[in-house]
Short mmCIF file of C-alpha atoms in Angstrom, two decimals:
data_model
loop_
_atom_site.label_atom_id
_atom_site.label_comp_id
_atom_site.label_asym_id
_atom_site.label_seq_id
_atom_site.Cartn_x
_atom_site.Cartn_y
_atom_site.Cartn_z
CA MET G 275 -24.05 10.39 100.93
CA LEU G 276 -27.12 8.10 100.80
CA LEU G 277 -28.65 9.64 103.93
CA LYS G 278 -28.08 13.14 102.55
CA GLU G 279 -29.76 12.18 99.25
CA ILE G 280 -32.79 10.72 101.03
CA ARG G 281 -33.20 13.85 103.17
CA ALA G 282 -32.85 16.04 100.07
CA ILE G 283 -36.16 14.67 98.76
CA ALA G 284 -38.00 16.87 101.27
CA GLY G 285 -36.43 19.94 99.66
CA GLU G 286 -37.94 19.11 96.29
CA THR G 287 -41.43 20.17 95.29
CA LEU G 288 -43.88 17.31 95.73
CA ILE G 289 -46.16 16.87 92.71
CA LEU G 290 -49.62 15.40 93.31
CA ALA G 291 -51.74 15.36 90.16
CA PRO G 292 -54.65 12.90 90.44
CA HIS G 293 -55.86 13.70 86.91
CA ASP G 294 -52.37 13.39 85.34
CA GLN G 295 -50.49 10.79 87.31
CA ASP G 296 -47.76 10.56 84.65
CA THR G 297 -46.45 13.90 85.93
CA GLU G 298 -46.00 12.32 89.36
CA THR G 299 -43.05 10.32 88.03
CA ALA G 300 -41.04 13.46 88.90
CA ASN G 301 -41.41 12.29 92.53
CA THR G 302 -39.43 9.10 91.85
CA ASN G 303 -35.90 8.88 93.22
CA TRP G 304 -33.39 6.08 93.01
CA PHE G 305 -30.32 5.60 95.13
CA GLY G 306 -27.27 3.51 94.59
CA ALA G 307 -24.36 3.18 96.95
CA PRO G 308 -21.06 1.36 96.51
CA PRO G 309 -20.53 -1.66 98.76
CA HIS G 310 -18.11 0.21 101.09
CA GLU G 311 -20.76 2.88 101.75
CA ARG G 312 -23.44 0.25 102.32
CA MET G 313 -21.26 -1.53 104.86
CA GLY G 314 -20.80 1.74 106.77
CA LEU G 315 -24.54 2.34 107.19
CA SER G 316 -27.06 0.76 109.48
CA ALA G 317 -30.61 0.04 108.41
CA ASP G 318 -31.83 2.13 111.35
CA GLU G 319 -29.99 5.20 110.02
CA VAL G 320 -31.60 4.81 106.58
CA VAL G 321 -35.07 4.20 108.02
CA THR G 322 -34.71 7.29 110.22
CA ALA G 323 -33.73 9.38 107.17
CA PHE G 324 -36.88 8.22 105.38
CA GLU G 325 -39.04 8.93 108.45
CA GLU G 326 -37.65 12.47 108.75
CA THR G 327 -38.26 13.04 105.04
CA ILE G 328 -41.83 11.79 105.29
CA GLU G 329 -42.64 14.24 108.07
CA LEU G 330 -41.48 17.14 105.87
CA LEU G 331 -43.41 15.78 102.88
CA ARG G 332 -46.54 15.65 105.03
CA GLU G 333 -46.10 19.37 105.68
CA GLN G 334 -46.03 19.93 101.91
CA VAL G 335 -49.25 17.94 101.48
CA VAL G 336 -50.96 20.07 104.13
CA ALA G 337 -49.67 23.30 102.56
CA MET G 338 -51.02 22.36 99.13
CA SER G 339 -54.48 21.51 100.57
CA HIS G 340 -54.47 18.24 98.64
CA VAL G 341 -57.70 16.25 98.82
CA GLY G 342 -57.52 12.50 98.29
CA PRO G 343 -54.83 9.90 98.80
CA ALA G 344 -51.16 10.84 99.03
CA THR G 345 -48.83 7.89 99.32
CA PHE G 346 -45.06 7.57 99.74
CA TYR G 347 -43.50 4.21 98.93
CA VAL G 348 -40.07 2.56 98.93
CA TRP G 349 -38.78 -0.60 97.26
CA HIS G 350 -35.48 -2.31 96.44
CA ASP G 351 -34.99 -2.77 92.71
CA LEU G 352 -32.90 -5.94 92.66
CA GLN G 353 -32.07 -5.81 88.96
CA ALA G 354 -30.79 -2.23 89.14
CA GLY G 355 -29.27 -2.67 92.59
CA GLN G 356 -31.02 0.48 93.76
CA LEU G 357 -33.21 1.63 96.60
CA ARG G 358 -36.11 3.53 95.05
CA CYS G 359 -38.90 5.68 96.38
CA SER G 360 -41.75 7.73 95.02
CA ALA G 361 -44.91 9.55 96.01
CA GLY G 362 -48.24 9.86 94.29
CA SER G 363 -51.92 10.57 94.54
CA CYS G 364 -52.80 6.90 94.65
CA GLY G 365 -53.82 4.53 97.40
CA ARG G 366 -51.58 1.78 98.75
CA ASP G 367 -53.31 -0.80 96.54
CA GLU G 368 -53.13 1.36 93.39
CA LEU G 369 -49.38 1.95 93.04
CA PRO G 370 -48.22 2.49 89.45
CA PHE G 371 -46.28 -0.77 89.06
CA THR G 372 -46.69 -2.95 85.99
CA GLU G 373 -45.22 -5.90 87.93
CA LYS G 374 -46.92 -7.72 90.76
CA TYR G 375 -46.25 -6.10 94.11
CA ARG G 376 -47.05 -6.68 97.74
CA THR G 377 -47.21 -3.90 100.31
CA THR G 378 -45.56 -4.19 103.69
CA GLY G 379 -45.30 -2.13 106.84
CA ASP G 380 -41.67 -3.20 107.29
CA LEU G 381 -39.29 -0.66 105.75
CA HIS G 382 -36.38 -2.06 107.77
CA THR G 383 -36.34 -5.37 105.85
CA ILE G 384 -36.30 -3.61 102.47
CA VAL G 385 -33.40 -1.40 103.58
CA VAL G 386 -31.46 -4.39 104.96
CA GLU G 387 -31.87 -6.19 101.62
CA PHE G 388 -30.49 -3.13 99.82
CA LEU G 389 -27.58 -2.64 102.24
CA GLU G 390 -26.59 -6.32 102.10
CA ASP G 391 -26.55 -6.39 98.29
CA ARG G 392 -22.79 -6.79 97.72
CA ALA G 393 -23.08 -6.91 93.91
CA PRO G 394 -25.65 -4.20 93.10
CA GLY G 395 -27.22 -4.66 89.71
CA ALA G 396 -25.55 -8.03 89.11
CA ILE G 397 -27.69 -11.11 88.60
CA VAL G 398 -26.49 -14.35 90.13
CA TRP G 399 -26.03 -17.13 87.59
CA GLY G 400 -29.12 -19.30 87.64
CA GLU G 401 -31.39 -16.45 88.73
CA PHE G 402 -32.00 -14.94 85.31
CA ASP G 403 -35.56 -13.96 84.42
CA PRO G 404 -37.22 -16.88 82.63
CA VAL G 405 -38.14 -16.38 78.99
CA PRO G 406 -41.72 -17.35 78.16
CA LEU G 407 -42.11 -20.13 75.63
CA PRO G 408 -44.60 -19.69 72.79
CA ASN G 409 -47.86 -21.36 73.81
CA GLY G 410 -46.27 -22.28 77.13
CA PRO G 411 -47.13 -21.32 80.68
CA GLU G 412 -46.31 -17.82 81.85
CA PRO G 413 -43.07 -17.65 83.83
CA ASP G 414 -43.36 -17.12 87.57
CA VAL G 415 -42.29 -13.53 88.30
CA PRO G 416 -41.52 -12.66 91.93
CA GLU G 417 -43.49 -9.91 93.62
CA ILE G 418 -41.89 -6.57 94.41
CA VAL G 419 -42.11 -5.86 98.13
CA VAL G 420 -43.04 -2.21 98.67
CA TRP G 421 -43.18 -0.25 101.90
CA VAL G 422 -46.08 2.18 101.86
CA CYS G 423 -46.78 5.24 103.99
CA ASP G 424 -49.75 7.62 103.96
CA LEU G 425 -48.65 11.25 103.57
CA ARG G 426 -51.90 12.69 104.80
CA PRO G 427 -51.74 14.07 108.35
#
């Protein structure tokens, strides 16, 4: 089911709106999968599904004669237990995250992390987000690792 959902992204209309990037949130997809489905998939299968989808999205970018950056990106949302992806008219260093993020060229590692998550959306005791203390130091928030791909041909 997960592979089918990833490939279905290419059948949706890609929205690139550099002057109204809020509308680009329509490009965001999130995928969950129960542990038994995750165990039946390989990371290579998931990566291949994303690669096939990206090729079809590139065709959409060409057809719309878009000028400027067009970026597809994937990350594992640990708190939600989901694999997420989106596309936008932003560069790799301008992704619309409010949290700190770090880009990577390694999609495989992100997919493996998602597939090996045996308790999606559950937080292990002792790994709760720290609560900032008034007048205290800011808590250390881990970076989100995001795989980024240019959609321009």
